[in-house]
Coordinates of C-alpha atoms and ligand atoms in Angstrom, one line a residue:
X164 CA 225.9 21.7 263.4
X165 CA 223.9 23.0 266.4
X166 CA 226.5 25.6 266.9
X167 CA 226.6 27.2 263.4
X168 CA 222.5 27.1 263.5
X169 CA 223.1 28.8 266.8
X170 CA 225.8 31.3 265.5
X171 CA 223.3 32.4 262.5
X172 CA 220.7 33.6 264.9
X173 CA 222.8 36.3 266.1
X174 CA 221.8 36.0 270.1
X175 CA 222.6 38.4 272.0
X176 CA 225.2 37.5 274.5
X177 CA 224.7 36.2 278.0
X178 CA 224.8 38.6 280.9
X179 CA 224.6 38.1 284.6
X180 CA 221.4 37.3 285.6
X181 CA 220.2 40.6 287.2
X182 CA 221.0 41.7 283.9
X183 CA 219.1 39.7 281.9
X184 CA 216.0 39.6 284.4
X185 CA 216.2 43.3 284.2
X186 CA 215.8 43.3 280.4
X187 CA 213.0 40.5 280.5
X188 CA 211.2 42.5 282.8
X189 CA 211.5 46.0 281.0
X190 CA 211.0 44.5 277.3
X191 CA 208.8 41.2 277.4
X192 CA 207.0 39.9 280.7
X193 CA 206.9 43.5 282.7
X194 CA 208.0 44.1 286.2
X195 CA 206.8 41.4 288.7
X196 CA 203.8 42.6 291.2
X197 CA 205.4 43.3 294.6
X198 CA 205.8 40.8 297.2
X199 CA 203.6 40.8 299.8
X200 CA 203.6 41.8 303.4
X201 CA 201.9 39.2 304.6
X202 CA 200.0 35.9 303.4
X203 CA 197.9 33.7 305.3
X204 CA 195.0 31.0 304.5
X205 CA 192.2 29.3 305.5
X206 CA 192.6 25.1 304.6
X207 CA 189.3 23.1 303.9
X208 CA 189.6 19.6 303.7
X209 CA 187.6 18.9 299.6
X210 CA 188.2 14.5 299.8
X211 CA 189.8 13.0 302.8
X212 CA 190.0 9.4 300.8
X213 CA 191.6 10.5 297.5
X214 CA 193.6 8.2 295.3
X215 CA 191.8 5.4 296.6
X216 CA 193.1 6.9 300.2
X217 CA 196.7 7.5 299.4
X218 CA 195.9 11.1 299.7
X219 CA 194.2 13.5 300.9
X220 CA 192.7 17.0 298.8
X221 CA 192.5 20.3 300.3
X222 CA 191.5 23.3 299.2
X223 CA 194.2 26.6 300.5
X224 CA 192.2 30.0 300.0
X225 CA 195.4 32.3 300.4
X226 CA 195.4 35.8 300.9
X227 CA 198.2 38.4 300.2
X228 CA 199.0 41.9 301.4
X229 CA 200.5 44.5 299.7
X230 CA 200.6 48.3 300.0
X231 CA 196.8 48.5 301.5
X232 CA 195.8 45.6 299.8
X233 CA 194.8 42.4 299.3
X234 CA 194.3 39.4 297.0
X235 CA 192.5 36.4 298.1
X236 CA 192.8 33.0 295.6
X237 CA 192.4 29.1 295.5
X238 CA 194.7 26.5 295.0
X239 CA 194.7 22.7 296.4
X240 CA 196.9 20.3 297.7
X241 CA 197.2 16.6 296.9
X242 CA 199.3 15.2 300.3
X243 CA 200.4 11.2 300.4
X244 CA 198.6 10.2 303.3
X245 CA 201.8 7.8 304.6
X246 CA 204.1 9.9 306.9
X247 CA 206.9 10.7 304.9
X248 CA 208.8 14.3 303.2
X249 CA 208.0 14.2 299.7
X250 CA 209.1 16.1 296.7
X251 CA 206.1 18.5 295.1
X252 CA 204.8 19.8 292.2
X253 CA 203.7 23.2 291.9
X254 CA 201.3 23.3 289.0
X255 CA 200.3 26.3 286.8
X256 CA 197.1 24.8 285.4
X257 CA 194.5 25.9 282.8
X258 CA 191.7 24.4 285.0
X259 CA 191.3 24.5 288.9
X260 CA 190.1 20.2 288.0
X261 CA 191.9 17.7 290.4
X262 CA 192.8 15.5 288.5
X263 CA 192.5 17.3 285.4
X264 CA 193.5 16.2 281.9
X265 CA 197.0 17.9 281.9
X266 CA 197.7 16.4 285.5
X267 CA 197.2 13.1 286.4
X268 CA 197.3 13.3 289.7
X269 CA 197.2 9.6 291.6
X270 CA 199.9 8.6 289.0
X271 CA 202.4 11.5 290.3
X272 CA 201.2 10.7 294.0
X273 CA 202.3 6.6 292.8
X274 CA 205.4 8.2 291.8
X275 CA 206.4 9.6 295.4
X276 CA 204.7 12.9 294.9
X277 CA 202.8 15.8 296.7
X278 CA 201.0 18.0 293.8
X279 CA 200.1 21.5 294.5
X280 CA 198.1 23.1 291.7
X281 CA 195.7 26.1 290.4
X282 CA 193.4 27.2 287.8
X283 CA 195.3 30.2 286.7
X284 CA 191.8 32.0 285.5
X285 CA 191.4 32.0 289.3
X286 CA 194.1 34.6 290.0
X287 CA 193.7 37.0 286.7
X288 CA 191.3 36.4 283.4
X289 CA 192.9 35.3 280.5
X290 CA 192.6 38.8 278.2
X291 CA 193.2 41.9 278.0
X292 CA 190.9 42.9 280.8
X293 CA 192.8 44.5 284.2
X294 CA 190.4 45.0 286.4
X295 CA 189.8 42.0 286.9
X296 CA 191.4 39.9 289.7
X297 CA 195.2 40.3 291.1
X298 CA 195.2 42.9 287.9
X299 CA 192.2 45.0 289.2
X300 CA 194.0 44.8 292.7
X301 CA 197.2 46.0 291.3
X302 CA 196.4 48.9 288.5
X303 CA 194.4 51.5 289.1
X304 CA 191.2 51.8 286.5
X305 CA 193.3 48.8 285.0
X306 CA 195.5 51.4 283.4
X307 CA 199.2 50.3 283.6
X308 CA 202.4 51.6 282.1
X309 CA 204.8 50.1 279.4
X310 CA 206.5 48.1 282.0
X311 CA 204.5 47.0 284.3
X312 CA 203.3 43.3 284.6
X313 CA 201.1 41.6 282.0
X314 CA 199.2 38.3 282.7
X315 CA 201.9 35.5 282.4
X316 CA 204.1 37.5 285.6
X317 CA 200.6 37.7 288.0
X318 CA 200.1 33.9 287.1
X319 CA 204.3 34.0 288.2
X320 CA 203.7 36.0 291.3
X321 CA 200.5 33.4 292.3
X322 CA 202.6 30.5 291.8
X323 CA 205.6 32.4 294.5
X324 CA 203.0 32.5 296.5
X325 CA 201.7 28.9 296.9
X326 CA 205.7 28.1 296.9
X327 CA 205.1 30.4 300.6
X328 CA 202.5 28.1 301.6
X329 CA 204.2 25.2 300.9
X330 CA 207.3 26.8 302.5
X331 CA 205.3 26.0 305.9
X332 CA 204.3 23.0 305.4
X333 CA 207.0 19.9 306.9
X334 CA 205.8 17.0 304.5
X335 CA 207.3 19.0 301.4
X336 CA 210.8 18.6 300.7
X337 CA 212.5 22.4 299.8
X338 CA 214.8 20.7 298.2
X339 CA 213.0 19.1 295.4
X340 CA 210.6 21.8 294.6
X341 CA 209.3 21.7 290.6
X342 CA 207.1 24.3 288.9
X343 CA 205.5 22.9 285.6
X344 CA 202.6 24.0 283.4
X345 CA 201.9 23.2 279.5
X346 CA 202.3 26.0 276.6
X347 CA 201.6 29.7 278.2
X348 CA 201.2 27.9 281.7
X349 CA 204.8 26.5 280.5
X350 CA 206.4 30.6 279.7
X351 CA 205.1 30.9 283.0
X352 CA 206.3 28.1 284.6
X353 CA 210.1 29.6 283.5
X354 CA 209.4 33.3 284.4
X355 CA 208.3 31.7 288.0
X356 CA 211.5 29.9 288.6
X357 CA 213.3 32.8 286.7
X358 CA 212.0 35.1 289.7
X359 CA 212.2 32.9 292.5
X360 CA 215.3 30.8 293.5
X361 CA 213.3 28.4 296.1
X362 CA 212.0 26.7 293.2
X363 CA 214.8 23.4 292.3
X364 CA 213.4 22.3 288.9
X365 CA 211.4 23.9 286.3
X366 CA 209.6 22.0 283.6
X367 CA 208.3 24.2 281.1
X368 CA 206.1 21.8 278.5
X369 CA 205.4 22.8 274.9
X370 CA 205.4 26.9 275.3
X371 CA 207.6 27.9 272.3
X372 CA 207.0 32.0 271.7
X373 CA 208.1 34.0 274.4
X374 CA 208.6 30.6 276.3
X375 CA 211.4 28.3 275.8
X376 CA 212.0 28.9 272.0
X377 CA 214.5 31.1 270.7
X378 CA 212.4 34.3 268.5
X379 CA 214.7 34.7 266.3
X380 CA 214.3 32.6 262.9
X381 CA 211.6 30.6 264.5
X382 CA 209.3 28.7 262.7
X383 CA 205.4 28.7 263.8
X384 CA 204.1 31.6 266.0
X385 CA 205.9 34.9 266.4
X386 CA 206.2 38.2 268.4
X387 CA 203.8 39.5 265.7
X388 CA 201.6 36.5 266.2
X389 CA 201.6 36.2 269.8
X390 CA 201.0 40.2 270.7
X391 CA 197.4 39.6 267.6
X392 CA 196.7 36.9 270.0
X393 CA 197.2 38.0 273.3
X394 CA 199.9 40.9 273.9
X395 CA 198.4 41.3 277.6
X396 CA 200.1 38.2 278.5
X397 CA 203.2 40.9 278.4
X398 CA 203.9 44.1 279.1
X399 CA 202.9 46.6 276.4
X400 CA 206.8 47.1 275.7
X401 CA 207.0 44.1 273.9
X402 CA 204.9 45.0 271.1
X403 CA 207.8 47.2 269.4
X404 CA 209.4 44.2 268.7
X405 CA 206.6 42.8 266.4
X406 CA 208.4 42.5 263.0
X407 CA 211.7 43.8 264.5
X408 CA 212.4 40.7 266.3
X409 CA 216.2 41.3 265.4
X410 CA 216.5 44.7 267.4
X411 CA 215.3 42.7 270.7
X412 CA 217.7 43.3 273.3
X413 CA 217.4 39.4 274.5
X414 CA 216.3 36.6 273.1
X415 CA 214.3 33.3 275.5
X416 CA 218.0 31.8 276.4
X417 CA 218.4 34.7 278.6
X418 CA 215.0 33.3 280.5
X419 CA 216.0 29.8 280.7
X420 CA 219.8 31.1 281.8
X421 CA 218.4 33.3 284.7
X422 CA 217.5 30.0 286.4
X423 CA 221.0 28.7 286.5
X424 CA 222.6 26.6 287.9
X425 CA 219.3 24.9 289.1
X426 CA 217.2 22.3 287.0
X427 CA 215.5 23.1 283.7
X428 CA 213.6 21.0 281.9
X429 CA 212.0 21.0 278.6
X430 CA 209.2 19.1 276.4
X431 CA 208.7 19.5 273.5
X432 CA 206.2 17.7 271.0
X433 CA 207.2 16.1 267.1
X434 CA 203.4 17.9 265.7
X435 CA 203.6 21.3 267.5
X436 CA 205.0 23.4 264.4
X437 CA 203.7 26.5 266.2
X438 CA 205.9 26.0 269.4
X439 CA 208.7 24.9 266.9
X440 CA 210.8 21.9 268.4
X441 CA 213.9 23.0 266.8
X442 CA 213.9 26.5 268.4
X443 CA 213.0 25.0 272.1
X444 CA 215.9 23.0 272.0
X445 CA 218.3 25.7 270.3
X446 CA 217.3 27.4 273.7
X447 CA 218.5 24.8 276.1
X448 CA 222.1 25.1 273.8
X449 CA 222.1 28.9 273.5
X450 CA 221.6 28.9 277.9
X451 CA 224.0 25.7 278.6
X452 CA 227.2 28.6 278.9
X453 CA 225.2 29.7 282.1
X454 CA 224.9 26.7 283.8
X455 CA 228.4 25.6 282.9
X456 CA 230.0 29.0 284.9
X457 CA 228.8 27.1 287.4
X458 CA 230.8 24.0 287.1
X459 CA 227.5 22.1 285.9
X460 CA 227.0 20.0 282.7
X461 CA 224.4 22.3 281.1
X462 CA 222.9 21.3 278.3
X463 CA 224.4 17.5 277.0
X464 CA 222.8 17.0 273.7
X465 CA 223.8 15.1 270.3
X466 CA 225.2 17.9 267.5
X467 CA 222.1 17.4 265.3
X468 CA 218.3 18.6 265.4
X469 CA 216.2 16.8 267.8
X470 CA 214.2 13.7 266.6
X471 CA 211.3 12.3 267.9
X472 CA 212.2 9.9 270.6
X473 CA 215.1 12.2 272.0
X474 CA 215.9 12.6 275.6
X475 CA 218.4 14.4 277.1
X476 CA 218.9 14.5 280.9
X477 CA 222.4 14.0 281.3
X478 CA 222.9 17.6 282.5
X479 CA 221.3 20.9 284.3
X480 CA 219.0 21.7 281.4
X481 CA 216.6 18.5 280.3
X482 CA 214.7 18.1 276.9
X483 CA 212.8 15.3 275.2
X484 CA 211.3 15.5 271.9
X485 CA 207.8 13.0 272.2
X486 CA 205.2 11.7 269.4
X487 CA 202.1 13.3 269.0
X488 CA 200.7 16.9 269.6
X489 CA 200.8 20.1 271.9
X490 CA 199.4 18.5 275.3
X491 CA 200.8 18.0 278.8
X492 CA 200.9 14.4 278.5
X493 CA 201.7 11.5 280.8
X494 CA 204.4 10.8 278.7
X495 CA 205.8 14.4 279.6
X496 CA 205.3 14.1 283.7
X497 CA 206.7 10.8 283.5
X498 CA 209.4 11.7 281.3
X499 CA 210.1 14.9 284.4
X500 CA 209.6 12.6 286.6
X501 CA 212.9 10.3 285.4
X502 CA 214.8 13.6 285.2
X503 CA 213.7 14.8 288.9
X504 CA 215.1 11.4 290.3
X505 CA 218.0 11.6 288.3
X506 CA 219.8 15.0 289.9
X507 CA 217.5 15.4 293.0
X508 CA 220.6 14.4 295.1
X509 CA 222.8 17.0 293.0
X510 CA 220.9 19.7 294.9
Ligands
GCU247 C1 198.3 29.7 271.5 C2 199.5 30.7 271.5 C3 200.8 30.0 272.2 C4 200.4 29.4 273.5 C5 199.2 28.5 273.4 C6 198.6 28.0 274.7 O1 198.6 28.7 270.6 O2 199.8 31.0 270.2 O3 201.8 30.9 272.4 O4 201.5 28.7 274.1 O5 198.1 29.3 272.8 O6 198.9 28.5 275.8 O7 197.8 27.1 274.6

């Protein structure tokens, strides 16, 4: 059943990953800003007793150089206290807060982990204008050209770079690194591990258009929708596909399959029409091919449309289907959290 739904869309077919990043970058998200020369920071210790003393907050000003420049922003670190090498979260948040209402941060540090997180108006506003932030560093008179990077790849590039902070730091264990952020933190939260193969797991909560749901027959928001409301999250290519979703030369499985064959993992929620449950998971099937050429299990699902109460985390790619409405929940983290511990010794 899933696969005759699949077979109606028309997809376009896998390619190799460059292939497929290529075409993301030229036609949707715009080329990722350059890596940078060199990145340092300054660490300043925000509450040395947090989580009732299990862990301490800092706060990492980090500062990157590229071509003459540089960019300077926040982003803080909850550490367990207890020596130990623990598995992290990188989190793409909508406020700087620690905790905040999409991260519930002494529960995740109860559950073994270090959480690493920013508010992503602190690297680039959210709207069209690009002179602001890492934008006004990168364009000139915050003019750019059809391909170059809207919003959702600067707020990509700043999570690479806290993953280069973190790379220096021996309490975090490489090997069970996880970016995550909610609805257009959760598209970014795929372009990031799309882009940048330190990153083990992805969880990419909620983010239906232009994020983990496949375009094509969606129900709830589309490319039309999406470039009304904010088409500087891409690059100004993507706007020629607004009621001509059919001529796109991808579709969002060839996002999800450029992370292959490491960890995917999506949420989705049984209210958010707009994000379209159906269409997130019809992505996790439509990329399961890639992960497979790899001798993994892909995507292991039931051959029916998801119900509320779903989970799948028998292979690469994750997905559960929760109650209620569009919101990183702790039903979600916990949910990534069961999925994490699961494969983390696959890696
Ligand atoms: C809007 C937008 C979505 C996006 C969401 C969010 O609803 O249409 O595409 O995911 O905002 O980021 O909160």
């Amino acid at each position: 059943m899933l696969n005759q739904l699949l077979a109606s869309k028309k997809l376009p077919p896998l390619g190799t990953k460059e292939e497929m990043l290529d075409i993301l970058f030229k036609e949707e998200y715009g080329y990722m800003p350059p890596k940078p020369e060199k990145v340092t920071w300054t660490e300043t210790t925000v509450i040395r007793n947090f989580c009732a003393g299990k862990a301490t907050l800092t706060k990492v000003d980090i500062t990157s150089e590229f071509n003459g420049k540089s960019f300077t922003f926040p982003f803080y670190v909850t550490m367990p206290t207890k020596d130990g090498v623990y598995p992290f979260f990188i989190h793409i948040n909508f406020r700087a807060d620690v905790p905040d209402r999409y991260m519930p941060t002494e529960e995740l540090v109860d559950n073994g982990f270090a959480v690493l997180s920013f508010g992503y108006k602190d690297v680039t506003s959210d709207n069209g204008d690009f002179t602001d932030g890492l934008a006004g560093v990168l364009y000139e008179n915050g003019q750019r050209n059809s391909t170059d990077a809207g919003k959702l790849a600067m707020w990509a590039w700043a999570a690479h770079r806290v993953m280069d902070y973190a790379c220096t730091i021996d309490k975090l264990d490489k090997k069970c690194s996880v970016v995550c952020g909610h609805s257009r933190q959760g598209k970014t939260a795929l372009l990031t591990a799309a882009t940048d193969e330190r990153f083990c797991f992805v969880h990419s909560n909620n983010s239906g258009c232009s994020g983990s749901a496949i375009t094509r027959g969606k129900d709830g928001e589309t490319v039309k929708d999406i470039c009304k409301l904010a088409s500087f999250w891409f690059c100004e290519n993507y706007q020629q596909y607004i009621d001509n979703e059919e001529n796109m030369p991808f579709d969002q499985h060839y996002l999800v399959a450029s992370i292959a064959p490491r960890f995917v993992h999506i949420g989705s929620a049984e209210t958010d029409i707009w994000a379209d449950p159906v269409s997130e998971m019809l992505t996790c099937v439509a990329a399961s091919p890639a992960f497979e050429k790899h001798n993994k299990k892909g995507f292991v699902c039931e051959n029916r449309l998801p119900q509320v109460g779903d989970v799948y985390h028998e292979g690469s790619i994750g997905y559960h289907l929760r109650k209620g409405t569009h919101y990183f929940s702790r039903e979600d983290w916990l949910l990534l959290i069961d999925f994490i511990n699961r494969h983390k010794n696959e890696i």
